[in-house]
Amino acid sequence: MSRAIEVRWQGELEGTPEQVWEAITVRADGWLWKIDYEPRVGGSETGLTPSGGTVTVWEPHCHFTTRGPDLDGFNQLDFVLEPRGQKTLLTYTHNGVLPDDDYDVQADACRQHTAFYNHSLGQYVRHFAGRRCDYVTAEAEVSLAAVRAALGLPGEVTAGDRVRLTPAGLTPIDGVVDYATPAFLGVTSGDALYRFYGRDVWGWPVGVAHHLFAGGDSSADWNAWLVKEVA
């Protein structure tokens, strides 16, 4: 059995509608992960849903929707972009279904991930709009608390704090905390977005997903660090 879910998010992003549109439809790996869309209504989506989806709305710089099959129903993402000078008001709506027997856990995770993803979109268009990146990902059965300690972070950090991350065996990272909650940590440097997903909150592996705009340590490097230095 499954149950419907709708998650809405609205916020002002520090980028033009053209920059936000490109980030969503062309450069998703700059803030989310690699997703490809054919630029037309009826075009295919690959990388977002397991079996692929379809573009159902394609109004450049204004409105974009993609929909694909998922579980016993569908997964649909809808983005409405409104200009606010050199900024963009984004209204995002996610409709889908979740397993009924795990609904509360997955719904909470979905809402919190949505907020972090769209925040990362804002960081991308603010600092790196139009730039290509190397997407680095890793995960392990560890805790976010252990990851933070292994990064050399103090006990508490908040958005706006300047930090130096010192993962053993990897390149030190100087940046600014842009997001900090019990489940997520985001750090922006001069040439990268570093994302740490504390999915242990929901009983899942902790994830690392970094967006490197000038190269850096690889997915294999970060996987090895998680296993050797954190686990």
C-alpha atoms as an extended CHARMM CRD file, in Angstrom:
* protein
*
       231  EXT
         1         1  MET       CA              0.0000000000        0.0000000000        0.0000000000  PROA      1               0.0000000000
         2         2  SER       CA              1.1040000000        3.5670000000       -0.6480000000  PROA      2               0.0000000000
         3         3  ARG       CA             -0.0480000000        7.0530000000        0.1810000000  PROA      3               0.0000000000
         4         4  ALA       CA              0.1860000000       10.3470000000       -1.7140000000  PROA      4               0.0000000000
         5         5  ILE       CA              2.5140000000       13.1170000000       -0.6240000000  PROA      5               0.0000000000
         6         6  GLU       CA              2.8320000000       16.7480000000       -1.7000000000  PROA      6               0.0000000000
         7         7  VAL       CA              5.8150000000       18.8630000000       -0.6750000000  PROA      7               0.0000000000
         8         8  ARG       CA              5.8980000000       22.5730000000       -1.4630000000  PROA      8               0.0000000000
         9         9  TRP       CA              8.8340000000       24.9570000000       -1.1710000000  PROA      9               0.0000000000
        10        10  GLN       CA              9.0780000000       28.6200000000       -2.0570000000  PROA      10              0.0000000000
        11        11  GLY       CA             12.0410000000       30.9300000000       -1.8410000000  PROA      11              0.0000000000
        12        12  GLU       CA             13.9250000000       33.7400000000       -3.5430000000  PROA      12              0.0000000000
        13        13  LEU       CA             17.1440000000       32.6960000000       -5.2740000000  PROA      13              0.0000000000
        14        14  GLU       CA             20.0260000000       35.0540000000       -6.0290000000  PROA      14              0.0000000000
        15        15  GLY       CA             20.0890000000       34.3610000000       -9.7430000000  PROA      15              0.0000000000
        16        16  THR       CA             18.1110000000       35.3870000000      -12.7990000000  PROA      16              0.0000000000
        17        17  PRO       CA             15.3110000000       33.1600000000      -14.1600000000  PROA      17              0.0000000000
        18        18  GLU       CA             17.6320000000       32.2820000000      -17.0450000000  PROA      18              0.0000000000
        19        19  GLN       CA             20.3330000000       31.1190000000      -14.6320000000  PROA      19              0.0000000000
        20        20  VAL       CA             17.8830000000       29.1750000000      -12.4700000000  PROA      20              0.0000000000
        21        21  TRP       CA             16.3010000000       27.5670000000      -15.5410000000  PROA      21              0.0000000000
        22        22  GLU       CA             19.6860000000       26.4070000000      -16.8240000000  PROA      22              0.0000000000
        23        23  ALA       CA             20.6080000000       25.0710000000      -13.3870000000  PROA      23              0.0000000000
        24        24  ILE       CA             17.4070000000       23.0120000000      -13.1920000000  PROA      24              0.0000000000
        25        25  THR       CA             17.2190000000       21.7130000000      -16.7450000000  PROA      25              0.0000000000
        26        26  VAL       CA             20.8680000000       21.4830000000      -17.8740000000  PROA      26              0.0000000000
        27        27  ARG       CA             23.2660000000       21.6260000000      -14.9230000000  PROA      27              0.0000000000
        28        28  ALA       CA             21.5330000000       19.6560000000      -12.1750000000  PROA      28              0.0000000000
        29        29  ASP       CA             24.8520000000       18.0100000000      -11.3010000000  PROA      29              0.0000000000
        30        30  GLY       CA             26.0270000000       21.4240000000      -10.0910000000  PROA      30              0.0000000000
        31        31  TRP       CA             23.7340000000       21.2220000000       -7.0590000000  PROA      31              0.0000000000
        32        32  LEU       CA             21.8150000000       17.9090000000       -7.1090000000  PROA      32              0.0000000000
        33        33  TRP       CA             23.1080000000       15.0950000000       -9.3400000000  PROA      33              0.0000000000
        34        34  LYS       CA             23.3340000000       14.2940000000      -13.0510000000  PROA      34              0.0000000000
        35        35  ILE       CA             19.9090000000       14.4750000000      -14.6960000000  PROA      35              0.0000000000
        36        36  ASP       CA             19.2230000000       14.8570000000      -18.4310000000  PROA      36              0.0000000000
        37        37  TYR       CA             16.0910000000       16.2600000000      -20.0550000000  PROA      37              0.0000000000
        38        38  GLU       CA             15.1170000000       16.5110000000      -23.6900000000  PROA      38              0.0000000000
        39        39  PRO       CA             14.2150000000       20.2180000000      -24.0710000000  PROA      39              0.0000000000
        40        40  ARG       CA             10.5870000000       19.8880000000      -25.1200000000  PROA      40              0.0000000000
        41        41  VAL       CA              7.1730000000       18.7720000000      -23.9410000000  PROA      41              0.0000000000
        42        42  GLY       CA              7.1690000000       15.0030000000      -24.2930000000  PROA      42              0.0000000000
        43        43  GLY       CA             10.9400000000       14.8600000000      -23.9860000000  PROA      43              0.0000000000
        44        44  SER       CA             12.5670000000       12.1430000000      -21.9160000000  PROA      44              0.0000000000
        45        45  GLU       CA             14.0690000000       12.4540000000      -18.4450000000  PROA      45              0.0000000000
        46        46  THR       CA             16.9270000000       10.2190000000      -17.3480000000  PROA      46              0.0000000000
        47        47  GLY       CA             18.6330000000       10.1430000000      -13.9840000000  PROA      47              0.0000000000
        48        48  LEU       CA             15.8200000000       11.3490000000      -11.7480000000  PROA      48              0.0000000000
        49        49  THR       CA             13.4290000000        8.3950000000      -11.6200000000  PROA      49              0.0000000000
        50        50  PRO       CA             14.6290000000        4.7660000000      -11.9180000000  PROA      50              0.0000000000
        51        51  SER       CA             12.7920000000        3.9900000000      -15.1440000000  PROA      51              0.0000000000
        52        52  GLY       CA             12.9090000000        7.4840000000      -16.6020000000  PROA      52              0.0000000000
        53        53  GLY       CA             10.2320000000       10.1230000000      -16.9480000000  PROA      53              0.0000000000
        54        54  THR       CA              8.7190000000       12.6580000000      -19.3070000000  PROA      54              0.0000000000
        55        55  VAL       CA              8.8510000000       16.4460000000      -19.5450000000  PROA      55              0.0000000000
        56        56  THR       CA              5.2250000000       17.6080000000      -19.2960000000  PROA      56              0.0000000000
        57        57  VAL       CA              5.7270000000       21.3970000000      -19.1630000000  PROA      57              0.0000000000
        58        58  TRP       CA              8.5250000000       23.2510000000      -20.9590000000  PROA      58              0.0000000000
        59        59  GLU       CA              8.1950000000       27.0430000000      -20.8370000000  PROA      59              0.0000000000
        60        60  PRO       CA             11.7640000000       28.3570000000      -20.8220000000  PROA      60              0.0000000000
        61        61  HSD       CA             12.6840000000       30.5810000000      -17.8700000000  PROA      61              0.0000000000
        62        62  CYS       CA              9.1150000000       30.3440000000      -16.5060000000  PROA      62              0.0000000000
        63        63  HSD       CA              7.7140000000       26.8770000000      -15.8440000000  PROA      63              0.0000000000
        64        64  PHE       CA              9.0940000000       23.3380000000      -15.9580000000  PROA      64              0.0000000000
        65        65  THR       CA              7.5110000000       20.0200000000      -14.9520000000  PROA      65              0.0000000000
        66        66  THR       CA              8.7300000000       16.4480000000      -15.1910000000  PROA      66              0.0000000000
        67        67  ARG       CA              6.8090000000       13.3010000000      -14.2830000000  PROA      67              0.0000000000
        68        68  GLY       CA              7.7170000000        9.6380000000      -14.0790000000  PROA      68              0.0000000000
        69        69  PRO       CA              6.4620000000        6.3340000000      -12.6420000000  PROA      69              0.0000000000
        70        70  ASP       CA              7.3740000000        5.5040000000       -9.0570000000  PROA      70              0.0000000000
        71        71  LEU       CA              6.1950000000        2.7400000000       -6.7050000000  PROA      71              0.0000000000
        72        72  ASP       CA              2.4380000000        2.3680000000       -7.1850000000  PROA      72              0.0000000000
        73        73  GLY       CA              1.9550000000        5.8270000000       -8.6340000000  PROA      73              0.0000000000
        74        74  PHE       CA              4.1000000000        8.6580000000       -9.9830000000  PROA      74              0.0000000000
        75        75  ASN       CA              6.8000000000       11.1730000000       -9.0920000000  PROA      75              0.0000000000
        76        76  GLN       CA              6.2970000000       14.7340000000      -10.3320000000  PROA      76              0.0000000000
        77        77  LEU       CA              8.4640000000       17.8240000000       -9.8570000000  PROA      77              0.0000000000
        78        78  ASP       CA              7.1000000000       21.2400000000      -10.7780000000  PROA      78              0.0000000000
        79        79  PHE       CA              9.1380000000       24.4750000000      -10.8930000000  PROA      79              0.0000000000
        80        80  VAL       CA              7.5910000000       27.9200000000      -11.3870000000  PROA      80              0.0000000000
        81        81  LEU       CA             10.0640000000       30.7870000000      -11.8600000000  PROA      81              0.0000000000
        82        82  GLU       CA              9.1040000000       34.4400000000      -11.3820000000  PROA      82              0.0000000000
        83        83  PRO       CA             11.5640000000       37.3040000000      -11.9450000000  PROA      83              0.0000000000
        84        84  ARG       CA             12.4120000000       39.5560000000       -9.0040000000  PROA      84              0.0000000000
        85        85  GLY       CA             14.8970000000       41.9680000000      -10.5570000000  PROA      85              0.0000000000
        86        86  GLN       CA             18.1580000000       40.0210000000      -10.7340000000  PROA      86              0.0000000000
        87        87  LYS       CA             16.6780000000       37.3770000000       -8.4610000000  PROA      87              0.0000000000
        88        88  THR       CA             14.0900000000       34.6240000000       -8.9690000000  PROA      88              0.0000000000
        89        89  LEU       CA             11.1380000000       33.5550000000       -6.8650000000  PROA      89              0.0000000000
        90        90  LEU       CA             11.0080000000       29.7650000000       -7.1330000000  PROA      90              0.0000000000
        91        91  THR       CA              7.8320000000       27.8780000000       -6.2910000000  PROA      91              0.0000000000
        92        92  TYR       CA              8.5250000000       24.1610000000       -6.2010000000  PROA      92              0.0000000000
        93        93  THR       CA              5.9660000000       21.3940000000       -5.7920000000  PROA      93              0.0000000000
        94        94  HSD       CA              6.7290000000       17.6910000000       -5.5010000000  PROA      94              0.0000000000
        95        95  ASN       CA              3.8890000000       15.2000000000       -5.8380000000  PROA      95              0.0000000000
        96        96  GLY       CA              4.3680000000       11.4980000000       -5.4280000000  PROA      96              0.0000000000
        97        97  VAL       CA              3.6290000000        8.4180000000       -3.3610000000  PROA      97              0.0000000000
        98        98  LEU       CA              5.3240000000        6.7800000000       -0.3760000000  PROA      98              0.0000000000
        99        99  PRO       CA              4.9490000000        3.3560000000        1.2400000000  PROA      99              0.0000000000
       100       100  ASP       CA              2.1620000000        3.4700000000        3.7900000000  PROA      100             0.0000000000
       101       101  ASP       CA              4.0580000000        1.3750000000        6.3420000000  PROA      101             0.0000000000
       102       102  ASP       CA              6.9910000000        3.8410000000        6.4220000000  PROA      102             0.0000000000
       103       103  TYR       CA              5.1500000000        6.9940000000        5.4510000000  PROA      103             0.0000000000
       104       104  ASP       CA              6.0110000000        9.2820000000        8.3770000000  PROA      104             0.0000000000
       105       105  VAL       CA              9.7430000000        8.5730000000        8.1970000000  PROA      105             0.0000000000
       106       106  GLN       CA              9.9990000000        8.9790000000        4.4280000000  PROA      106             0.0000000000
       107       107  ALA       CA              7.7520000000       12.0510000000        4.3740000000  PROA      107             0.0000000000
       108       108  ASP       CA              9.9460000000       13.7800000000        6.9420000000  PROA      108             0.0000000000
       109       109  ALA       CA             13.0600000000       12.8420000000        4.9780000000  PROA      109             0.0000000000
       110       110  CYS       CA             11.4810000000       14.0900000000        1.7450000000  PROA      110             0.0000000000
       111       111  ARG       CA             10.5890000000       17.4740000000        3.2410000000  PROA      111             0.0000000000
       112       112  GLN       CA             14.0200000000       17.9820000000        4.7930000000  PROA      112             0.0000000000
       113       113  HSD       CA             15.8560000000       16.8820000000        1.6370000000  PROA      113             0.0000000000
       114       114  THR       CA             13.6930000000       19.2320000000       -0.4340000000  PROA      114             0.0000000000
       115       115  ALA       CA             14.7130000000       22.2150000000        1.6880000000  PROA      115             0.0000000000
       116       116  PHE       CA             18.4050000000       21.2980000000        1.4530000000  PROA      116             0.0000000000
       117       117  TYR       CA             18.3090000000       20.5820000000       -2.2970000000  PROA      117             0.0000000000
       118       118  ASN       CA             16.6430000000       23.8780000000       -3.1210000000  PROA      118             0.0000000000
       119       119  HSD       CA             19.0250000000       25.7270000000       -0.8270000000  PROA      119             0.0000000000
       120       120  SER       CA             21.9000000000       24.1060000000       -2.7590000000  PROA      120             0.0000000000
       121       121  LEU       CA             20.2700000000       25.2410000000       -6.0150000000  PROA      121             0.0000000000
       122       122  GLY       CA             20.3430000000       28.7770000000       -4.6220000000  PROA      122             0.0000000000
       123       123  GLN       CA             24.0210000000       28.4400000000       -3.6900000000  PROA      123             0.0000000000
       124       124  TYR       CA             24.8430000000       27.2070000000       -7.1800000000  PROA      124             0.0000000000
       125       125  VAL       CA             23.1570000000       30.0700000000       -9.0320000000  PROA      125             0.0000000000
       126       126  ARG       CA             24.5900000000       32.6020000000       -6.5830000000  PROA      126             0.0000000000
       127       127  HSD       CA             28.2150000000       31.4440000000       -6.7940000000  PROA      127             0.0000000000
       128       128  PHE       CA             28.6990000000       29.1190000000       -9.7760000000  PROA      128             0.0000000000
       129       129  ALA       CA             25.9450000000       29.7700000000      -12.3410000000  PROA      129             0.0000000000
       130       130  GLY       CA             26.7040000000       28.2220000000      -15.7150000000  PROA      130             0.0000000000
       131       131  ARG       CA             29.8330000000       26.4040000000      -14.5690000000  PROA      131             0.0000000000
       132       132  ARG       CA             30.4250000000       22.7020000000      -15.1400000000  PROA      132             0.0000000000
       133       133  CYS       CA             31.4890000000       20.5010000000      -12.2670000000  PROA      133             0.0000000000
       134       134  ASP       CA             32.8410000000       17.1440000000      -11.2030000000  PROA      134             0.0000000000
       135       135  TYR       CA             30.1780000000       15.4120000000       -9.1380000000  PROA      135             0.0000000000
       136       136  VAL       CA             31.5810000000       13.3890000000       -6.2340000000  PROA      136             0.0000000000
       137       137  THR       CA             29.4530000000       10.9920000000       -4.2070000000  PROA      137             0.0000000000
       138       138  ALA       CA             30.0490000000        8.4550000000       -1.4440000000  PROA      138             0.0000000000
       139       139  GLU       CA             28.1290000000        6.8160000000        1.3930000000  PROA      139             0.0000000000
       140       140  ALA       CA             28.6880000000        4.6060000000        4.4060000000  PROA      140             0.0000000000
       141       141  GLU       CA             26.9410000000        3.2000000000        7.4710000000  PROA      141             0.0000000000
       142       142  VAL       CA             28.2370000000        5.8900000000        9.8060000000  PROA      142             0.0000000000
       143       143  SER       CA             26.7660000000        8.8540000000       11.6860000000  PROA      143             0.0000000000
       144       144  LEU       CA             26.8300000000       12.5060000000       10.6890000000  PROA      144             0.0000000000
       145       145  ALA       CA             28.2710000000       13.2490000000       14.1400000000  PROA      145             0.0000000000
       146       146  ALA       CA             31.2290000000       10.9860000000       13.3470000000  PROA      146             0.0000000000
       147       147  VAL       CA             31.6590000000       12.6240000000        9.9400000000  PROA      147             0.0000000000
       148       148  ARG       CA             31.6730000000       16.0960000000       11.4950000000  PROA      148             0.0000000000
       149       149  ALA       CA             34.2730000000       15.0270000000       14.0550000000  PROA      149             0.0000000000
       150       150  ALA       CA             36.4710000000       13.4660000000       11.3670000000  PROA      150             0.0000000000
       151       151  LEU       CA             36.2460000000       16.7090000000        9.3890000000  PROA      151             0.0000000000
       152       152  GLY       CA             37.6770000000       18.5500000000       12.3920000000  PROA      152             0.0000000000
       153       153  LEU       CA             34.5850000000       20.6310000000       13.0300000000  PROA      153             0.0000000000
       154       154  PRO       CA             33.8870000000       22.1080000000       16.4550000000  PROA      154             0.0000000000
       155       155  GLY       CA             30.8690000000       20.8470000000       18.3610000000  PROA      155             0.0000000000
       156       156  GLU       CA             28.5000000000       23.4360000000       16.9320000000  PROA      156             0.0000000000
       157       157  VAL       CA             28.5410000000       25.4030000000       13.6970000000  PROA      157             0.0000000000
       158       158  THR       CA             25.9290000000       27.6750000000       12.1640000000  PROA      158             0.0000000000
       159       159  ALA       CA             25.3650000000       29.1620000000        8.7300000000  PROA      159             0.0000000000
       160       160  GLY       CA             27.8590000000       31.9450000000        8.1350000000  PROA      160             0.0000000000
       161       161  ASP       CA             30.6980000000       30.3810000000       10.1460000000  PROA      161             0.0000000000
       162       162  ARG       CA             34.0600000000       30.1950000000        8.4250000000  PROA      162             0.0000000000
       163       163  VAL       CA             35.5310000000       26.7170000000        8.7590000000  PROA      163             0.0000000000
       164       164  ARG       CA             38.5230000000       24.6460000000        7.7410000000  PROA      164             0.0000000000
       165       165  LEU       CA             37.6940000000       21.0030000000        7.0970000000  PROA      165             0.0000000000
       166       166  THR       CA             40.6070000000       18.6190000000        7.5270000000  PROA      166             0.0000000000
       167       167  PRO       CA             39.5990000000       15.1400000000        6.3340000000  PROA      167             0.0000000000
       168       168  ALA       CA             42.6520000000       12.8880000000        6.8350000000  PROA      168             0.0000000000
       169       169  GLY       CA             44.3300000000       11.9820000000        3.5710000000  PROA      169             0.0000000000
       170       170  LEU       CA             42.2390000000       14.4430000000        1.5470000000  PROA      170             0.0000000000
       171       171  THR       CA             42.7190000000       18.0580000000        0.5380000000  PROA      171             0.0000000000
       172       172  PRO       CA             41.8860000000       20.5330000000        3.3560000000  PROA      172             0.0000000000
       173       173  ILE       CA             38.8020000000       22.6530000000        2.6410000000  PROA      173             0.0000000000
       174       174  ASP       CA             38.4340000000       26.3270000000        3.5610000000  PROA      174             0.0000000000
       175       175  GLY       CA             34.9150000000       27.6350000000        3.2460000000  PROA      175             0.0000000000
       176       176  VAL       CA             31.7860000000       29.0230000000        4.8180000000  PROA      176             0.0000000000
       177       177  VAL       CA             29.0030000000       26.9680000000        6.3640000000  PROA      177             0.0000000000
       178       178  ASP       CA             25.9090000000       27.6870000000        4.2930000000  PROA      178             0.0000000000
       179       179  TYR       CA             23.5650000000       25.1190000000        5.8610000000  PROA      179             0.0000000000
       180       180  ALA       CA             23.5950000000       23.3680000000        9.2260000000  PROA      180             0.0000000000
       181       181  THR       CA             20.8370000000       21.2140000000       10.7090000000  PROA      181             0.0000000000
       182       182  PRO       CA             20.8980000000       17.9470000000       12.6780000000  PROA      182             0.0000000000
       183       183  ALA       CA             20.5860000000       16.0760000000        9.3740000000  PROA      183             0.0000000000
       184       184  PHE       CA             22.5810000000       18.1610000000        6.8950000000  PROA      184             0.0000000000
       185       185  LEU       CA             25.7610000000       20.1690000000        6.5540000000  PROA      185             0.0000000000
       186       186  GLY       CA             26.6410000000       22.3900000000        3.6140000000  PROA      186             0.0000000000
       187       187  VAL       CA             29.9240000000       24.2410000000        3.0860000000  PROA      187             0.0000000000
       188       188  THR       CA             30.6940000000       26.5640000000        0.1810000000  PROA      188             0.0000000000
       189       189  SER       CA             34.3110000000       27.1980000000       -0.8050000000  PROA      189             0.0000000000
       190       190  GLY       CA             35.7020000000       29.3550000000       -3.5620000000  PROA      190             0.0000000000
       191       191  ASP       CA             35.3750000000       26.5370000000       -6.0850000000  PROA      191             0.0000000000
       192       192  ALA       CA             33.0110000000       23.9000000000       -4.6800000000  PROA      192             0.0000000000
       193       193  LEU       CA             29.8170000000       23.0280000000       -2.8620000000  PROA      193             0.0000000000
       194       194  TYR       CA             30.4240000000       20.3770000000       -0.1790000000  PROA      194             0.0000000000
       195       195  ARG       CA             27.2590000000       18.5400000000        0.9100000000  PROA      195             0.0000000000
       196       196  PHE       CA             26.9770000000       16.0660000000        3.8110000000  PROA      196             0.0000000000
       197       197  TYR       CA             23.7090000000       14.1420000000        4.2580000000  PROA      197             0.0000000000
       198       198  GLY       CA             23.0910000000       12.7870000000        7.7610000000  PROA      198             0.0000000000
       199       199  ARG       CA             20.5910000000       10.1930000000        6.6740000000  PROA      199             0.0000000000
       200       200  ASP       CA             21.3790000000        8.1740000000        9.7820000000  PROA      200             0.0000000000
       201       201  VAL       CA             18.5960000000       10.3150000000       11.3140000000  PROA      201             0.0000000000
       202       202  TRP       CA             16.1920000000        8.0830000000        9.3540000000  PROA      202             0.0000000000
       203       203  GLY       CA             18.2190000000        4.8690000000        9.7140000000  PROA      203             0.0000000000
       204       204  TRP       CA             19.9390000000        5.1450000000        6.3200000000  PROA      204             0.0000000000
       205       205  PRO       CA             23.6010000000        5.4920000000        5.2590000000  PROA      205             0.0000000000
       206       206  VAL       CA             25.2380000000        8.8890000000        5.5360000000  PROA      206             0.0000000000
       207       207  GLY       CA             25.9210000000       10.4230000000        2.1410000000  PROA      207             0.0000000000
       208       208  VAL       CA             28.5220000000       12.7540000000        0.7070000000  PROA      208             0.0000000000
       209       209  ALA       CA             27.6770000000       14.6530000000       -2.4850000000  PROA      209             0.0000000000
       210       210  HSD       CA             30.1560000000       17.3140000000       -3.5340000000  PROA      210             0.0000000000
       211       211  HSD       CA             30.0970000000       19.6130000000       -6.5660000000  PROA      211             0.0000000000
       212       212  LEU       CA             33.6800000000       20.5120000000       -7.5540000000  PROA      212             0.0000000000
       213       213  PHE       CA             34.0910000000       23.3160000000      -10.0670000000  PROA      213             0.0000000000
       214       214  ALA       CA             37.8960000000       23.1940000000      -10.2060000000  PROA      214             0.0000000000
       215       215  GLY       CA             38.5600000000       19.4950000000       -9.6750000000  PROA      215             0.0000000000
       216       216  GLY       CA             39.5850000000       17.8170000000       -6.4320000000  PROA      216             0.0000000000
       217       217  ASP       CA             39.3900000000       14.5430000000       -4.5460000000  PROA      217             0.0000000000
       218       218  SER       CA             37.3820000000       11.8200000000       -6.2730000000  PROA      218             0.0000000000
       219       219  SER       CA             34.4090000000        9.7000000000       -5.2700000000  PROA      219             0.0000000000
       220       220  ALA       CA             36.8310000000        6.8280000000       -4.6020000000  PROA      220             0.0000000000
       221       221  ASP       CA             38.8790000000        9.0870000000       -2.3120000000  PROA      221             0.0000000000
       222       222  TRP       CA             35.8270000000       10.1210000000       -0.2960000000  PROA      222             0.0000000000
       223       223  ASN       CA             34.5150000000        6.5530000000       -0.1070000000  PROA      223             0.0000000000
       224       224  ALA       CA             37.8790000000        5.3950000000        1.2190000000  PROA      224             0.0000000000
       225       225  TRP       CA             37.8860000000        8.2290000000        3.7760000000  PROA      225             0.0000000000
       226       226  LEU       CA             34.4100000000        7.3330000000        5.0270000000  PROA      226             0.0000000000
       227       227  VAL       CA             35.4200000000        3.7060000000        5.4840000000  PROA      227             0.0000000000
       228       228  LYS       CA             38.9150000000        4.2570000000        6.8890000000  PROA      228             0.0000000000
       229       229  GLU       CA             38.5910000000        7.4360000000        8.9580000000  PROA      229             0.0000000000
       230       230  VAL       CA             34.9140000000        7.5310000000        9.9730000000  PROA      230             0.0000000000
       231       231  ALA       CA             33.4810000000        4.0230000000       10.1410000000  PROA      231             0.0000000000
